[in-house]
CSV table of C-alpha atoms in Angstrom, one decimal:
chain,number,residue,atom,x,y,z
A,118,UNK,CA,20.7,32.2,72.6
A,119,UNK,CA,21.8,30.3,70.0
A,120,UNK,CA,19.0,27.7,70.5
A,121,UNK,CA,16.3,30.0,69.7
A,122,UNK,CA,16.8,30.0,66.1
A,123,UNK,CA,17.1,26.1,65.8
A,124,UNK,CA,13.9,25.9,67.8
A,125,UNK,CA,12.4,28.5,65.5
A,126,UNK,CA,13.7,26.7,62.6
A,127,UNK,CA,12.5,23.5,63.4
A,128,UNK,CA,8.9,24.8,64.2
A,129,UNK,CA,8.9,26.2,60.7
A,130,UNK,CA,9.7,23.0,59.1
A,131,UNK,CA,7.4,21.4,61.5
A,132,UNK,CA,4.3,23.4,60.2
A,133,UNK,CA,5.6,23.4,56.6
A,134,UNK,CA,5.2,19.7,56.9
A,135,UNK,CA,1.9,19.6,58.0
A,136,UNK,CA,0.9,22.0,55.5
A,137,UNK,CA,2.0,20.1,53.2
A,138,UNK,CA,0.5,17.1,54.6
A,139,UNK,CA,-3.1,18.3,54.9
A,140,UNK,CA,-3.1,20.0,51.2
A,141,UNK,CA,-2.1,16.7,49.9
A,142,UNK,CA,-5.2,15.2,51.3
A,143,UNK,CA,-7.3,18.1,49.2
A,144,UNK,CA,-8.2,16.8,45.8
A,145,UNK,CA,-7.0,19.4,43.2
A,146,UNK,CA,-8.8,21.0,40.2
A,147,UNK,CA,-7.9,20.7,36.7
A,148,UNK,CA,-6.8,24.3,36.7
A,149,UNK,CA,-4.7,24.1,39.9
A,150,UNK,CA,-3.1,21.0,38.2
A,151,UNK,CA,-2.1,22.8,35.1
A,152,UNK,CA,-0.7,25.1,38.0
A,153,UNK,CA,1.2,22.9,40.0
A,154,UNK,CA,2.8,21.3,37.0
A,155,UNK,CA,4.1,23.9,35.2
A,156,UNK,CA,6.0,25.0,39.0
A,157,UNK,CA,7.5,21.7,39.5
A,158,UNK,CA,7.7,20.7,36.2
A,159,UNK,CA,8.1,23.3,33.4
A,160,UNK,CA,11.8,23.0,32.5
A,161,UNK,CA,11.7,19.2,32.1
A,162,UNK,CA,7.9,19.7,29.7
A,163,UNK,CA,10.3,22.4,27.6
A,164,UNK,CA,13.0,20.0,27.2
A,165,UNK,CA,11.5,16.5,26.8
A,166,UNK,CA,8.0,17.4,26.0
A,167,UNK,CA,7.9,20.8,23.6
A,168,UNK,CA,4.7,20.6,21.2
A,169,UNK,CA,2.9,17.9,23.3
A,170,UNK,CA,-1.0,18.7,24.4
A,171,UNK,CA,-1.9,18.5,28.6
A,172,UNK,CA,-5.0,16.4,27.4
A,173,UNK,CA,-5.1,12.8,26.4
A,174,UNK,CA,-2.3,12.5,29.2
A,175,UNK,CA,0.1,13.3,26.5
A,176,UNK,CA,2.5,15.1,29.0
A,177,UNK,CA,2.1,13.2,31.4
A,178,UNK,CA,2.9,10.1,29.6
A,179,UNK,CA,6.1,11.8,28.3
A,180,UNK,CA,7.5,12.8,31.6
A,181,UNK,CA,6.7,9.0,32.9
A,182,UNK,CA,8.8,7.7,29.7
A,183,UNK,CA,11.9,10.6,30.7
A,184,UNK,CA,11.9,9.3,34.1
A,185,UNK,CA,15.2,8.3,34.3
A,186,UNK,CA,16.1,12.1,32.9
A,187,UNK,CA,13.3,14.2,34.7
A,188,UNK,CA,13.9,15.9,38.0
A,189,UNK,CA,12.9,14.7,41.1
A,190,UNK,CA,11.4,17.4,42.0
A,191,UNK,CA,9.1,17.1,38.5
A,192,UNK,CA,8.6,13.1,39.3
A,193,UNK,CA,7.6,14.1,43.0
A,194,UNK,CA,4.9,17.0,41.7
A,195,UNK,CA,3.5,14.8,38.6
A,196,UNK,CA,3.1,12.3,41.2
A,197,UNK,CA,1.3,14.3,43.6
A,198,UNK,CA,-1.1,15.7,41.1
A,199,UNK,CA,-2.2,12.8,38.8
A,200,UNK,CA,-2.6,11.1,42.5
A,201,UNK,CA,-5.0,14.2,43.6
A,202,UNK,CA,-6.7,14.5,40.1
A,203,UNK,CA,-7.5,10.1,40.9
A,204,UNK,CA,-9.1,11.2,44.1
A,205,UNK,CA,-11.2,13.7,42.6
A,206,UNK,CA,-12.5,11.6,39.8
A,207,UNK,CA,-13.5,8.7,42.5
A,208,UNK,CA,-14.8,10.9,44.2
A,209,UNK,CA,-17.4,12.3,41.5
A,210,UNK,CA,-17.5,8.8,40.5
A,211,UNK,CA,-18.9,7.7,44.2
A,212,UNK,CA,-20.3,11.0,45.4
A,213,UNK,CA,-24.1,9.6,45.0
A,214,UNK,CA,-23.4,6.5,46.6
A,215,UNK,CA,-21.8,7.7,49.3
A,216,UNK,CA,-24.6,10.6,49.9
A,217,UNK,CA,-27.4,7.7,48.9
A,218,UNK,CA,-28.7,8.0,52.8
A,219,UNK,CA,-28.3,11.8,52.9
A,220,UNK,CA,-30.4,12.1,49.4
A,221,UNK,CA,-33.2,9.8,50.9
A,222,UNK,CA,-33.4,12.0,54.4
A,223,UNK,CA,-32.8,15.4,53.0
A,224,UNK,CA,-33.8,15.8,49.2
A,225,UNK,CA,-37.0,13.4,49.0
A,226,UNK,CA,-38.5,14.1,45.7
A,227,UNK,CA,-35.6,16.0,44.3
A,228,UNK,CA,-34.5,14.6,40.5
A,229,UNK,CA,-31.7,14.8,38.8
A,230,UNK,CA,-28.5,14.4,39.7
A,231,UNK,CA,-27.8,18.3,39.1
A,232,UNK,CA,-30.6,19.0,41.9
A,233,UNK,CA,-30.0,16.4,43.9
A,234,UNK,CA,-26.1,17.8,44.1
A,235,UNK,CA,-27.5,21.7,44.6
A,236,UNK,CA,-30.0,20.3,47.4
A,237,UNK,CA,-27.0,18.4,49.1
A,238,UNK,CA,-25.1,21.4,49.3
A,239,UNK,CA,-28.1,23.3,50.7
A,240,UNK,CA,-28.0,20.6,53.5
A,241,UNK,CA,-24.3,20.6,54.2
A,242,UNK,CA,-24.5,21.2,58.2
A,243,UNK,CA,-26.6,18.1,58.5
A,244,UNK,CA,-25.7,15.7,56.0
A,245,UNK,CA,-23.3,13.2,57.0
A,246,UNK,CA,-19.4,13.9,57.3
A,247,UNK,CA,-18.6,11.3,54.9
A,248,UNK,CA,-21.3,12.7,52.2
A,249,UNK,CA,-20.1,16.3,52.6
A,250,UNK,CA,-16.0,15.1,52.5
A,251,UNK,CA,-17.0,13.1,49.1
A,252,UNK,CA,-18.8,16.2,47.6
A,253,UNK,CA,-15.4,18.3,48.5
A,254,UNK,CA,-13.3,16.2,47.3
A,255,UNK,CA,-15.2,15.8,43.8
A,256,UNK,CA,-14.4,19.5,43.7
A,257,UNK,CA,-18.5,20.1,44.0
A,258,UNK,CA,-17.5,22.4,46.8
């Protein structure tokens, strides 16, 4: 009997681990960020960072300078989310280059890149996988 709960135990880390796996390969909003941060990282802003702004990557910049003093659990979660936060902004970078094809097929005549993105998202179930992945992961979806 005394297997069970190992097994169960292990199962649960097992799928924890995945989780946590296939959310870090979701690009994360500004908002989320702001989020995540302040979970993983709010004792070490109050101590090293008190007064500094989130823009202008004033926090951020702080926390990389207290490295040597912040947590690891605050180095692993600022890591995490200015990674996820680069893969958005690529994303929305690249988004109309990597849907080029899909705009030619499925929004002929459509201008604008604001039109062009609402007729894309209209055409989601047949535009390409890569197109609609690029679209999610510039947070368009």
């Amino acid at each position: 009997m005394s297997k069970r709960p190992r097994i169960l135990g292990a199962l649960t880390l097992l799928l924890f681990v995945a989780g946590q796996t296939m959310a870090s390969a979701q690009t994360i909003s500004y908002a989320d960020a702001m989020t995540v941060l302040a979970r993983g990282c709010g004792p070490d802003v109050k101590k090293f960072c008190k007064g500094l702004n989130l823009g202008n990557n004033e926090i951020r910049n702080c926390l990389e300078g207290n490295q040597a003093e912040v947590s690891p659990q605050c180095t692993a979660t600022l890591a995490s989310v200015t990674a996820s936060i680069e893969r958005r902004l690529a994303a929305q970078a690249s988004v109309f280059k990597v849907c080029a094809g899909n705009v030619k097929q499925h929004c002929k005549g459509v201008v604008g890149e604001v039109h062009i993105l609402q007729c894309l998202i209209k055409t989601e179930r047949i535009d390409s996988e890569k197109c609609n992945q690029a679209i999610t992961d510039a947070g368009w979806r």
